[in-house]
Short mmCIF file of C-alpha atoms and ligand atoms in Angstrom, two decimals:
data_model
loop_
_atom_site.label_atom_id
_atom_site.label_comp_id
_atom_site.label_asym_id
_atom_site.label_seq_id
_atom_site.Cartn_x
_atom_site.Cartn_y
_atom_site.Cartn_z
CA MET A 1 -30.75 2.08 4.89
CA PRO A 2 -28.80 2.24 1.62
CA HIS A 3 -25.40 4.87 2.51
CA PRO A 4 -25.41 8.15 0.52
CA GLU A 5 -21.35 7.95 -0.14
CA VAL A 6 -22.04 4.31 -1.73
CA SER A 7 -25.42 4.79 -3.27
CA GLN A 8 -23.97 7.47 -5.52
CA VAL A 9 -20.67 5.27 -6.49
CA LYS A 10 -21.12 3.73 -10.50
CA THR A 11 -20.71 0.02 -10.34
CA GLY A 12 -19.74 -0.94 -13.93
CA LEU A 13 -16.87 -1.17 -15.54
CA HIS A 14 -15.22 2.14 -16.20
CA ILE A 15 -13.18 1.55 -20.01
CA GLY A 16 -12.36 3.97 -22.52
CA GLY A 17 -14.49 6.86 -20.98
CA GLN A 18 -17.77 4.63 -21.11
CA TRP A 19 -19.22 2.71 -18.19
CA ARG A 20 -21.05 -0.37 -18.94
CA GLU A 21 -21.74 -3.91 -17.19
CA ALA A 22 -19.52 -7.29 -17.68
CA SER A 23 -19.62 -8.74 -21.11
CA ASP A 24 -21.02 -12.01 -19.26
CA GLY A 25 -23.46 -9.76 -16.95
CA GLY A 26 -21.30 -10.76 -13.99
CA ARG A 27 -21.24 -8.68 -10.75
CA PHE A 28 -20.02 -9.39 -7.02
CA GLU A 29 -20.97 -8.33 -3.79
CA VAL A 30 -19.42 -5.44 -1.02
CA ARG A 31 -20.06 -5.38 2.39
CA ASP A 32 -18.86 -4.15 5.67
CA PRO A 33 -16.64 -5.59 7.44
CA ALA A 34 -18.67 -4.24 10.87
CA THR A 35 -21.67 -5.11 10.32
CA GLU A 36 -20.91 -8.24 7.44
CA GLU A 37 -24.21 -6.59 5.10
CA VAL A 38 -24.19 -5.99 1.87
CA LEU A 39 -22.93 -2.41 1.06
CA ALA A 40 -23.45 -2.70 -3.03
CA GLU A 41 -23.02 -5.23 -5.79
CA VAL A 42 -20.32 -4.22 -8.71
CA ALA A 43 -19.72 -5.82 -12.28
CA SER A 44 -16.99 -8.42 -12.43
CA ALA A 45 -14.71 -7.76 -15.36
CA SER A 46 -13.92 -10.80 -17.36
CA VAL A 47 -11.14 -11.37 -19.64
CA ALA A 48 -12.87 -10.35 -22.92
CA ASP A 49 -13.17 -6.98 -20.78
CA ALA A 50 -9.42 -6.27 -19.34
CA LEU A 51 -8.41 -6.73 -23.19
CA GLU A 52 -11.06 -4.48 -24.29
CA ALA A 53 -9.69 -1.98 -21.09
CA VAL A 54 -6.30 -2.59 -22.18
CA ASP A 55 -6.98 -1.89 -25.39
CA ALA A 56 -8.81 1.58 -24.66
CA ALA A 57 -5.41 2.49 -23.03
CA TYR A 58 -3.23 1.25 -26.14
CA ARG A 59 -5.56 3.65 -28.14
CA ALA A 60 -5.69 6.47 -26.15
CA GLY A 61 -1.76 6.28 -25.35
CA PRO A 62 -0.02 8.44 -28.06
CA ALA A 63 -1.93 11.00 -27.57
CA TRP A 64 -1.78 10.98 -24.26
CA ALA A 65 1.91 10.56 -24.12
CA ALA A 66 2.24 13.69 -26.93
CA THR A 67 0.40 16.57 -24.62
CA SER A 68 2.84 18.68 -22.87
CA PRO A 69 4.33 18.45 -18.91
CA ARG A 70 2.09 21.48 -17.93
CA GLN A 71 -1.13 19.64 -19.58
CA ARG A 72 -0.66 16.40 -17.39
CA SER A 73 0.25 18.45 -14.42
CA ASP A 74 -2.83 20.56 -14.87
CA VAL A 75 -5.26 17.55 -14.92
CA LEU A 76 -3.06 15.78 -11.69
CA ARG A 77 -3.29 18.75 -9.66
CA ARG A 78 -7.48 19.41 -10.48
CA ALA A 79 -7.58 15.61 -9.48
CA PHE A 80 -5.92 17.10 -6.22
CA ASP A 81 -8.19 19.00 -5.61
CA LEU A 82 -10.94 17.50 -6.13
CA LEU A 83 -10.36 14.83 -3.70
CA MET A 84 -9.39 17.14 -1.72
CA GLU A 85 -13.12 19.24 -1.77
CA ARG A 86 -14.49 15.67 -1.81
CA LYS A 87 -12.36 14.06 1.51
CA GLU A 88 -15.47 13.14 3.63
CA ALA A 89 -17.39 11.77 1.51
CA PHE A 90 -14.13 9.52 0.10
CA ALA A 91 -13.50 8.91 3.51
CA ARG A 92 -16.83 7.45 4.65
CA LEU A 93 -16.52 5.09 1.66
CA ILE A 94 -13.21 3.88 2.63
CA VAL A 95 -14.56 3.22 5.93
CA LEU A 96 -17.42 1.17 4.87
CA GLU A 97 -15.74 -1.41 2.47
CA SER A 98 -12.59 -1.70 4.52
CA GLY A 99 -13.27 -1.35 7.61
CA LYS A 100 -10.72 1.22 9.20
CA ALA A 101 -11.65 3.87 11.66
CA LEU A 102 -13.03 7.60 10.12
CA ALA A 103 -9.87 9.37 11.47
CA GLU A 104 -7.51 6.50 10.00
CA ALA A 105 -9.49 6.71 5.84
CA ARG A 106 -9.45 10.66 6.63
CA GLY A 107 -5.49 10.93 6.44
CA GLU A 108 -5.51 8.01 3.85
CA VAL A 109 -7.51 10.54 1.50
CA ILE A 110 -4.91 13.28 2.39
CA TYR A 111 -2.12 10.84 1.72
CA ALA A 112 -3.61 9.62 -1.42
CA ALA A 113 -4.34 13.64 -2.47
CA GLU A 114 -0.85 14.32 -2.15
CA PHE A 115 0.76 11.69 -4.51
CA LEU A 116 -1.55 13.68 -7.84
CA ARG A 117 -0.15 16.70 -6.23
CA TRP A 118 3.71 15.34 -5.97
CA TYR A 119 3.00 13.86 -9.87
CA SER A 120 1.46 16.71 -10.71
CA GLU A 121 4.69 18.79 -9.97
CA GLU A 122 6.78 16.11 -11.21
CA ALA A 123 5.63 15.98 -14.06
CA VAL A 124 7.28 18.93 -15.17
CA ARG A 125 10.50 17.74 -13.87
CA ILE A 126 11.20 14.80 -16.71
CA GLN A 127 14.70 15.41 -17.75
CA GLY A 128 17.56 13.87 -20.28
CA GLU A 129 21.41 14.12 -20.07
CA VAL A 130 23.38 15.02 -22.62
CA SER A 131 27.40 14.59 -23.13
CA GLN A 132 30.37 13.94 -25.24
CA ALA A 133 31.33 10.46 -25.38
CA PRO A 134 34.77 9.95 -23.78
CA GLY A 135 36.50 9.48 -27.08
CA GLY A 136 35.33 12.92 -28.26
CA ALA A 137 33.67 11.67 -31.25
CA ASN A 138 30.07 11.70 -30.43
CA ARG A 139 27.65 13.08 -28.06
CA ILE A 140 25.29 10.98 -25.64
CA LEU A 141 22.09 12.41 -25.16
CA VAL A 142 19.41 10.28 -23.22
CA VAL A 143 16.07 10.72 -23.02
CA ARG A 144 12.97 9.80 -21.33
CA GLN A 145 10.13 8.71 -22.53
CA PRO A 146 6.61 7.01 -21.59
CA ILE A 147 7.10 3.27 -21.05
CA GLY A 148 3.39 2.29 -22.30
CA VAL A 149 0.25 0.83 -20.90
CA ALA A 150 0.35 -0.17 -17.33
CA VAL A 151 -1.83 -2.61 -15.27
CA PHE A 152 -2.12 -1.60 -12.08
CA VAL A 153 -3.52 -4.52 -8.85
CA THR A 154 -3.93 -2.76 -5.85
CA PRO A 155 -4.72 -4.25 -2.29
CA TRP A 156 -7.88 -3.78 -0.09
CA ASN A 157 -5.73 -1.72 3.31
CA PHE A 158 -5.60 1.30 1.76
CA PRO A 159 -7.83 1.87 -1.34
CA ALA A 160 -7.36 5.27 -2.11
CA ALA A 161 -3.36 5.13 -1.64
CA MET A 162 -2.60 2.38 -3.75
CA ALA A 163 -4.38 3.62 -6.88
CA THR A 164 -2.52 7.13 -6.55
CA ARG A 165 0.72 6.24 -5.62
CA LYS A 166 0.66 4.65 -9.46
CA ILE A 167 -1.39 6.71 -10.94
CA GLY A 168 -0.15 10.02 -10.78
CA PRO A 169 3.67 8.81 -12.08
CA ALA A 170 2.19 7.27 -14.21
CA LEU A 171 -0.22 10.04 -15.72
CA ALA A 172 2.91 12.28 -15.51
CA ALA A 173 5.18 10.32 -17.47
CA GLY A 174 2.75 9.82 -20.04
CA CYS A 175 1.88 6.63 -19.64
CA THR A 176 -2.59 5.10 -19.73
CA VAL A 177 -3.12 2.70 -17.19
CA VAL A 178 -5.62 -0.05 -16.48
CA LEU A 179 -6.59 -0.80 -12.90
CA LYS A 180 -7.56 -3.42 -11.38
CA PRO A 181 -8.29 -2.84 -7.30
CA ALA A 182 -9.01 -5.45 -4.89
CA SER A 183 -12.32 -7.03 -4.59
CA GLU A 184 -13.13 -5.83 -0.85
CA THR A 185 -12.87 -2.44 -2.09
CA PRO A 186 -13.24 -1.59 -5.54
CA LEU A 187 -15.70 1.15 -4.68
CA THR A 188 -13.29 3.85 -3.70
CA ALA A 189 -11.08 2.75 -6.64
CA LEU A 190 -14.32 3.69 -8.64
CA ALA A 191 -15.24 6.80 -7.58
CA MET A 192 -12.07 8.03 -7.90
CA ALA A 193 -12.62 7.51 -12.02
CA GLU A 194 -14.53 9.76 -11.85
CA ILE A 195 -12.72 12.39 -10.15
CA PHE A 196 -10.25 11.72 -12.53
CA GLU A 197 -12.52 12.50 -15.52
CA GLU A 198 -13.96 15.49 -14.10
CA ALA A 199 -10.34 16.49 -13.57
CA GLY A 200 -9.93 16.21 -17.11
CA VAL A 201 -8.36 12.87 -18.03
CA PRO A 202 -9.19 11.93 -21.54
CA ALA A 203 -11.02 8.83 -22.37
CA GLY A 204 -9.36 5.14 -22.08
CA VAL A 205 -6.71 7.45 -20.04
CA ILE A 206 -7.86 5.03 -16.94
CA ASN A 207 -9.84 2.43 -17.22
CA VAL A 208 -10.88 0.77 -13.37
CA VAL A 209 -11.82 -3.11 -13.93
CA PRO A 210 -12.59 -4.84 -10.65
CA SER A 211 -13.05 -8.53 -10.84
CA ARG A 212 -13.79 -10.95 -8.93
CA LYS A 213 -12.02 -13.66 -11.70
CA SER A 214 -8.34 -11.30 -10.57
CA GLY A 215 -6.28 -14.55 -11.43
CA GLU A 216 -7.65 -15.02 -15.35
CA VAL A 217 -8.00 -11.26 -15.74
CA VAL A 218 -4.84 -10.25 -14.85
CA LYS A 219 -2.92 -13.27 -16.53
CA ALA A 220 -4.42 -12.17 -19.40
CA MET A 221 -3.11 -8.79 -19.18
CA LEU A 222 -0.18 -9.30 -18.71
CA GLN A 223 0.02 -12.40 -21.83
CA ASP A 224 -1.06 -9.19 -23.96
CA PRO A 225 2.51 -7.75 -25.67
CA ARG A 226 0.95 -4.17 -25.52
CA VAL A 227 1.25 -3.76 -21.91
CA ARG A 228 4.43 -2.67 -21.11
CA LYS A 229 4.81 -2.78 -17.28
CA LEU A 230 2.96 -3.84 -14.17
CA SER A 231 2.70 -2.48 -10.44
CA PHE A 232 1.42 -4.45 -8.21
CA THR A 233 0.54 -4.05 -4.14
CA GLY A 234 0.10 -6.78 -2.93
CA SER A 235 1.27 -10.34 -1.20
CA THR A 236 4.34 -11.82 -1.54
CA GLU A 237 3.15 -15.00 -2.43
CA ILE A 238 0.94 -13.33 -4.90
CA GLY A 239 3.72 -10.87 -6.21
CA ARG A 240 6.06 -14.08 -7.21
CA VAL A 241 3.12 -15.31 -8.97
CA LEU A 242 2.69 -11.94 -11.16
CA LEU A 243 6.71 -11.79 -11.93
CA GLU A 244 6.85 -15.10 -13.43
CA GLN A 245 3.61 -14.23 -15.41
CA ALA A 246 5.61 -10.58 -16.56
CA ALA A 247 8.66 -12.87 -17.25
CA GLN A 248 7.18 -14.02 -20.40
CA ASN A 249 6.61 -10.96 -22.19
CA VAL A 250 9.54 -9.78 -20.08
CA VAL A 251 7.13 -6.79 -18.56
CA LYS A 252 8.66 -4.35 -16.41
CA CYS A 253 7.80 -4.93 -13.25
CA SER A 254 7.14 -2.53 -9.33
CA MET A 255 6.26 -4.47 -6.82
CA GLU A 256 5.21 -3.72 -3.30
CA LEU A 257 4.58 -6.48 -0.98
CA GLY A 258 4.34 -7.95 2.18
CA GLY A 259 6.91 -6.43 5.33
CA ASN A 260 7.68 -7.82 8.23
CA ALA A 261 8.95 -4.95 10.45
CA PRO A 262 11.19 -4.87 13.32
CA PHE A 263 10.37 -2.05 16.09
CA ILE A 264 13.78 -1.84 18.05
CA VAL A 265 14.06 -0.32 21.06
CA LEU A 266 17.21 0.51 22.67
CA GLU A 267 18.72 0.83 26.24
CA ASP A 268 18.55 4.73 26.00
CA ALA A 269 15.18 5.18 24.14
CA ASP A 270 12.86 8.20 25.54
CA LEU A 271 10.45 5.51 26.33
CA GLU A 272 7.15 7.95 26.16
CA VAL A 273 8.43 8.77 22.40
CA ALA A 274 8.90 5.25 21.74
CA VAL A 275 5.23 3.85 23.35
CA ALA A 276 3.77 6.76 20.88
CA SER A 277 5.46 5.34 17.84
CA ALA A 278 4.51 2.06 18.41
CA MET A 279 1.31 2.27 19.24
CA VAL A 280 1.48 4.34 15.39
CA ALA A 281 3.50 1.61 13.93
CA LYS A 282 1.50 -1.28 15.23
CA LEU A 283 -2.30 0.04 14.88
CA ARG A 284 -2.08 2.86 12.21
CA ASN A 285 -4.70 0.82 9.74
CA GLY A 286 -5.86 -1.37 12.92
CA GLY A 287 -2.58 -3.22 12.01
CA GLU A 288 -3.39 -3.62 8.75
CA SER A 289 -0.53 -2.24 6.77
CA CYS A 290 2.62 -3.72 5.23
CA THR A 291 4.76 -1.54 7.05
CA ALA A 292 2.81 -2.07 10.21
CA ALA A 293 5.49 -3.08 13.01
CA ASN A 294 5.64 -6.63 13.36
CA ARG A 295 7.71 -7.59 15.89
CA PHE A 296 8.67 -5.25 19.13
CA TYR A 297 12.44 -6.27 20.24
CA VAL A 298 13.37 -3.80 23.23
CA ALA A 299 16.79 -3.99 25.39
CA ARG A 300 16.24 -6.27 28.67
CA ALA A 301 16.74 -2.75 30.86
CA VAL A 302 14.05 -1.06 29.93
CA ALA A 303 11.72 -4.23 28.73
CA GLU A 304 9.30 -4.39 31.92
CA GLU A 305 7.72 -0.71 31.27
CA PHE A 306 8.10 -0.02 27.59
CA SER A 307 6.14 -3.38 28.06
CA MET A 308 3.39 -2.13 30.85
CA ARG A 309 3.32 1.21 29.06
CA PHE A 310 2.62 -0.48 25.55
CA ALA A 311 0.04 -2.57 27.26
CA GLN A 312 -2.09 0.53 29.20
CA ALA A 313 -2.07 2.40 26.02
CA MET A 314 -3.13 -0.38 23.98
CA ALA A 315 -6.17 -1.43 26.42
CA ALA A 316 -7.57 2.26 26.48
CA VAL A 317 -7.83 2.15 22.25
CA ARG A 318 -11.58 2.67 21.88
CA ILE A 319 -12.92 -0.25 19.34
CA GLY A 320 -16.00 -0.20 17.31
CA PRO A 321 -17.63 0.42 13.90
CA GLY A 322 -15.43 2.71 11.72
CA LEU A 323 -17.81 5.49 11.31
CA GLU A 324 -18.36 5.90 14.76
CA GLU A 325 -16.43 9.44 16.07
CA GLY A 326 -14.28 8.63 18.73
CA VAL A 327 -13.56 5.16 16.97
CA GLN A 328 -9.73 4.15 16.62
CA LEU A 329 -9.94 0.77 15.98
CA GLY A 330 -12.30 -0.80 13.13
CA PRO A 331 -12.59 -4.25 12.22
CA LEU A 332 -10.60 -6.56 10.49
CA VAL A 333 -11.49 -6.60 7.02
CA ASN A 334 -12.42 -10.35 6.74
CA ARG A 335 -13.34 -13.42 8.49
CA SER A 336 -10.75 -15.66 7.63
CA THR A 337 -8.22 -12.40 8.51
CA LEU A 338 -9.96 -12.81 11.47
CA ASP A 339 -9.40 -16.22 12.17
CA LYS A 340 -5.57 -16.06 11.03
CA VAL A 341 -5.04 -13.47 13.36
CA HIS A 342 -6.23 -15.00 16.53
CA GLN A 343 -4.90 -18.50 15.26
CA LEU A 344 -0.68 -16.92 15.15
CA VAL A 345 -2.17 -15.45 18.90
CA THR A 346 -2.85 -18.89 20.16
CA GLU A 347 -0.10 -20.69 19.25
CA ALA A 348 2.44 -18.39 20.78
CA VAL A 349 0.17 -18.29 23.72
CA GLU A 350 -0.10 -22.28 23.80
CA GLN A 351 4.44 -22.46 23.48
CA GLY A 352 3.97 -19.81 26.36
CA ALA A 353 3.52 -16.91 26.11
CA ARG A 354 2.10 -14.08 28.41
CA VAL A 355 -0.89 -12.10 27.47
CA LEU A 356 -0.60 -8.28 28.45
CA THR A 357 -3.82 -7.23 27.32
CA GLY A 358 -6.21 -8.27 24.42
CA GLY A 359 -6.30 -11.71 22.96
CA LYS A 360 -9.50 -12.21 22.41
CA ILE A 361 -12.35 -11.97 19.15
CA ARG A 362 -14.96 -9.37 19.76
CA ALA A 363 -18.31 -11.26 19.92
CA GLY A 364 -21.07 -10.86 17.89
CA LYS A 365 -21.55 -8.99 14.56
CA GLY A 366 -17.99 -7.58 12.53
CA TYR A 367 -14.92 -8.67 12.48
CA PHE A 368 -13.48 -7.07 15.92
CA TYR A 369 -9.95 -8.51 17.39
CA GLU A 370 -8.84 -6.86 20.42
CA PRO A 371 -5.60 -4.76 20.68
CA THR A 372 -3.22 -7.20 21.84
CA LEU A 373 0.00 -7.20 23.38
CA LEU A 374 2.41 -10.51 24.24
CA THR A 375 5.70 -10.86 26.13
CA GLY A 376 8.19 -14.11 26.47
CA VAL A 377 7.57 -15.04 22.62
CA ARG A 378 9.09 -17.99 21.68
CA PRO A 379 12.12 -16.80 18.37
CA ASP A 380 10.64 -19.83 16.48
CA ALA A 381 6.72 -18.61 16.96
CA ALA A 382 5.01 -18.13 13.84
CA ILE A 383 4.28 -15.06 14.91
CA LEU A 384 7.20 -13.44 14.77
CA HIS A 385 7.65 -14.66 11.04
CA ARG A 386 4.38 -14.27 9.49
CA GLU A 387 2.70 -10.83 8.46
CA ILE A 388 0.17 -10.19 11.43
CA PHE A 389 -1.86 -8.11 9.52
CA GLY A 390 -3.69 -7.26 13.12
CA PRO A 391 -3.75 -5.13 15.95
CA VAL A 392 -1.49 -7.94 17.90
CA ALA A 393 2.18 -6.88 19.08
CA PRO A 394 4.85 -9.47 20.17
CA ILE A 395 7.69 -8.40 23.10
CA CYS A 396 11.16 -10.12 22.25
CA VAL A 397 13.98 -9.02 24.81
CA PHE A 398 17.71 -8.65 23.60
CA ASP A 399 20.63 -8.22 25.09
CA SER A 400 23.22 -6.42 22.43
CA ILE A 401 22.93 -4.68 19.51
CA ASP A 402 24.62 -7.36 17.21
CA GLU A 403 22.23 -10.20 18.51
CA VAL A 404 19.09 -7.35 17.67
CA ILE A 405 20.33 -6.90 14.26
CA ARG A 406 20.30 -10.94 13.70
CA LEU A 407 17.21 -10.96 14.88
CA ALA A 408 15.94 -7.98 12.67
CA ASN A 409 17.54 -9.15 9.87
CA ASP A 410 16.46 -13.11 10.25
CA THR A 411 13.81 -12.55 7.63
CA ALA A 412 13.25 -13.16 4.67
CA PHE A 413 11.14 -9.18 4.19
CA GLY A 414 12.70 -6.09 4.63
CA LEU A 415 10.41 -3.48 4.32
CA VAL A 416 10.83 -0.80 6.49
CA SER A 417 11.82 -1.16 9.93
CA PHE A 418 11.90 0.95 13.71
CA VAL A 419 14.50 2.10 15.95
CA HIS A 420 14.74 3.91 19.01
CA SER A 421 16.88 5.60 20.42
CA GLN A 422 18.39 9.38 21.91
CA ASP A 423 21.76 8.75 20.43
CA LEU A 424 21.20 9.58 16.88
CA GLY A 425 24.74 7.93 16.21
CA LYS A 426 23.89 4.50 17.90
CA ALA A 427 20.57 5.05 15.77
CA LEU A 428 22.19 5.52 12.37
CA HIS A 429 24.84 2.31 13.32
CA VAL A 430 21.43 -0.12 13.27
CA ALA A 431 19.81 1.64 10.02
CA GLU A 432 22.91 1.37 8.34
CA ARG A 433 23.16 -2.22 9.85
CA ILE A 434 19.15 -2.93 8.72
CA GLU A 435 18.32 -5.11 6.00
CA ALA A 436 14.98 -3.20 5.03
CA GLY A 437 14.33 -0.19 2.37
CA MET A 438 13.17 1.92 5.03
CA VAL A 439 14.30 3.05 8.44
CA GLY A 440 12.39 4.99 10.87
CA ILE A 441 14.55 6.44 13.03
CA ASN A 442 12.49 7.37 16.58
CA ARG A 443 9.00 7.74 14.45
CA GLY A 444 6.52 5.08 14.24
CA VAL A 445 4.99 5.68 10.16
CA VAL A 446 7.59 6.99 7.31
CA SER A 447 5.34 6.93 4.47
CA ASP A 448 5.50 10.38 2.63
CA PRO A 449 4.51 10.83 -1.22
CA ALA A 450 7.95 12.73 -1.64
CA ALA A 451 9.54 9.60 -0.49
CA PRO A 452 10.80 6.59 -2.35
CA PHE A 453 8.91 4.19 -0.38
CA GLY A 454 9.84 0.43 -1.79
CA GLY A 455 11.42 -2.46 0.17
CA TRP A 456 14.34 -4.99 0.06
CA LYS A 457 14.56 -8.65 -0.24
CA GLN A 458 11.34 -10.07 -0.63
CA SER A 459 9.45 -7.41 -0.28
CA GLY A 460 9.77 -5.64 -3.77
CA VAL A 461 11.15 -4.45 -6.68
CA GLY A 462 11.42 -0.38 -8.06
CA ARG A 463 9.91 2.33 -5.66
CA GLU A 464 6.60 4.74 -5.16
CA GLY A 465 6.75 7.86 -4.25
CA GLY A 466 9.48 10.72 -4.59
CA HIS A 467 11.21 11.09 -7.88
CA ASP A 468 11.92 7.43 -7.86
CA GLY A 469 8.42 6.73 -8.20
CA LEU A 470 8.40 8.70 -11.61
CA LEU A 471 11.79 6.67 -13.01
CA GLU A 472 9.25 3.02 -13.02
CA TYR A 473 7.11 4.81 -15.63
CA LEU A 474 9.95 5.95 -18.03
CA GLU A 475 12.44 4.34 -20.30
CA SER A 476 15.69 5.87 -21.38
CA LYS A 477 16.68 6.12 -25.13
CA TYR A 478 20.06 6.84 -25.39
CA ILE A 479 20.82 8.57 -29.01
CA CYS A 480 24.13 8.73 -30.38
CA ALA A 481 24.75 11.74 -32.24
CA SER A 482 27.44 13.79 -34.13
CA TRP A 483 26.95 17.39 -35.30
P1 NAP B 501 -3.22 -9.88 -2.34
O1 NAP B 501 -4.13 -11.33 -1.90
O2 NAP B 501 -1.98 -10.41 -2.30
O3 NAP B 501 -4.42 -9.06 -3.14
C1 NAP B 501 -3.66 -8.07 -3.44
C2 NAP B 501 -4.68 -7.47 -5.17
O4 NAP B 501 -3.81 -8.85 -6.30
C3 NAP B 501 -6.16 -7.84 -5.21
O5 NAP B 501 -6.29 -6.97 -6.01
C4 NAP B 501 -6.20 -9.36 -5.41
O6 NAP B 501 -7.32 -9.63 -5.66
C5 NAP B 501 -5.06 -9.77 -6.52
N1 NAP B 501 -5.05 -10.99 -6.40
C6 NAP B 501 -4.89 -11.73 -6.07
N2 NAP B 501 -5.07 -12.88 -6.08
C7 NAP B 501 -4.21 -12.94 -7.54
C8 NAP B 501 -3.79 -13.72 -8.79
N3 NAP B 501 -3.82 -14.90 -8.84
N4 NAP B 501 -3.39 -12.91 -9.81
C9 NAP B 501 -3.56 -11.52 -10.45
N5 NAP B 501 -4.13 -10.60 -8.94
C10 NAP B 501 -4.51 -11.79 -7.78
O7 NAP B 501 -2.87 -8.91 -0.84
P2 NAP B 501 -3.99 -8.40 -0.05
O8 NAP B 501 -4.26 -9.10 0.80
O9 NAP B 501 -5.17 -7.23 -0.73
O10 NAP B 501 -2.84 -7.15 0.79
C11 NAP B 501 -2.58 -7.58 1.77
C12 NAP B 501 -0.46 -7.70 1.17
O11 NAP B 501 -0.85 -6.77 0.30
C13 NAP B 501 0.18 -7.40 2.89
O12 NAP B 501 0.30 -8.52 2.38
C14 NAP B 501 0.69 -6.17 2.65
O13 NAP B 501 2.01 -6.21 3.47
C15 NAP B 501 0.93 -6.54 1.39
N6 NAP B 501 0.83 -4.43 0.86
C16 NAP B 501 2.17 -4.32 0.33
C17 NAP B 501 2.46 -2.19 0.62
C18 NAP B 501 3.08 -2.11 0.04
O14 NAP B 501 3.49 -0.95 0.05
N7 NAP B 501 4.61 -2.55 0.23
C19 NAP B 501 1.52 -1.65 0.69
C20 NAP B 501 -0.06 -2.77 0.96
C21 NAP B 501 0.20 -3.99 1.06
P3 NAP B 501 -9.23 -9.99 -5.40
O15 NAP B 501 -9.39 -9.09 -4.17
O16 NAP B 501 -9.85 -9.92 -6.33
O17 NAP B 501 -8.55 -11.26 -4.62
#
């Protein structure tokens, strides 16, 4: 039985306000990770199609940049309203193609919509500067102008929010865009293209080109000198490749890459709060989140109690197909992710880790992995150094603040960290010494459209969200004037 949410989605390419098939007729399948069944087939953009999308964005650019900030604000606000009106249908679509539980998907739609509302408010707050040169001879004017055509490459784990986190500020700034969504989850992006059309976004301002040939297609777009901005969310491995490609035309880059978040529980933490927040930090989006707590460091005095309580909470999680009401944990996105997660657990156990709960792939159809808690994990175990991207929590014990800060910073990543303590001064001291773009204190989630989201070190370049997110789409122009 086809799902109504899926059959309503237009599955062509969206270029210059038109829906059409790929020039070479290519299409690819989208599967439901809970059943492994094919949900739909969508058009797969060729290099020629992607360059046509760049052309459409380039031609739409001057008129869109010339609209008033209030017009752009109104369009974004209408898109916010439409997305909220259709929250349930979008949530179900996200569940079907990504596997996450319905409650998570509902949360994602609200989070995604909030970027549109926030940037509808920011569109009218693009400010410049004026000052007198220190020597007194002239004035210094700084104006901010849209950078131009932006190419977006997004991941499958938040198919709606990772798109609006880029589209919101780009449109507010007056840029036009080409979005290449992840091949696992193109349907949400295509459905969103319709929302933007209805909201009054002119033809060519937003183009959506799913493609099975991501490497070729994105490379060709970055070689086109009309492309002035790349915003990528995905793995550090691919981010590095794209930074190199973007260097050829000196394209401005925003990179939201992988993480390896430490979750630190100090001796004086409120353990009830710490366990509740560990559950969110670990299981939000089934662990398939760049901000997921990847390593748990717990003070020796409370390690046993924290581990027992955390294991009980993990064991009580209801697993199943994401559309079933009450399900808290859906399947992982695909077979290779499932195998990678199990491999990391198996290796850690072979090296002496103890399984307090979980540790197994669920038998039958779908890519389900049990919520898993490991203690006694060796410091050199791969599971502490690679992004797990699944519902697995390895716990290590520490004896001093200096030791835990050294362990937390012993990684090439620096996206987010979590600290738990009832002594705010101590927690802030740890937060200041952590090498990460974001720190959560006594909280398991930090994401907020009004805050600058982004990483240090190999977790990324630039920020999304907040006022900083808008600046990524604006060029500064200094005008030296006398009057
Ligand atoms: P990924 O494999 O890097 O893919 C991300 C996107 O890049 C997809 O659209 C993918 O297309 C495309 N892509 C793959 N190879 C490419 C190439 N050679 N050239 C151009 N584009 C290419 O990442 P993922 O598995 O989808 O997502 C998980 C990763 O994203 C994790 O590392 C996670 O931490 C990170 N992430 C970071 C943030 C953040 O804000 N920092 C947020 C969410 C996720 P195909 O689907 O067609 O392969």
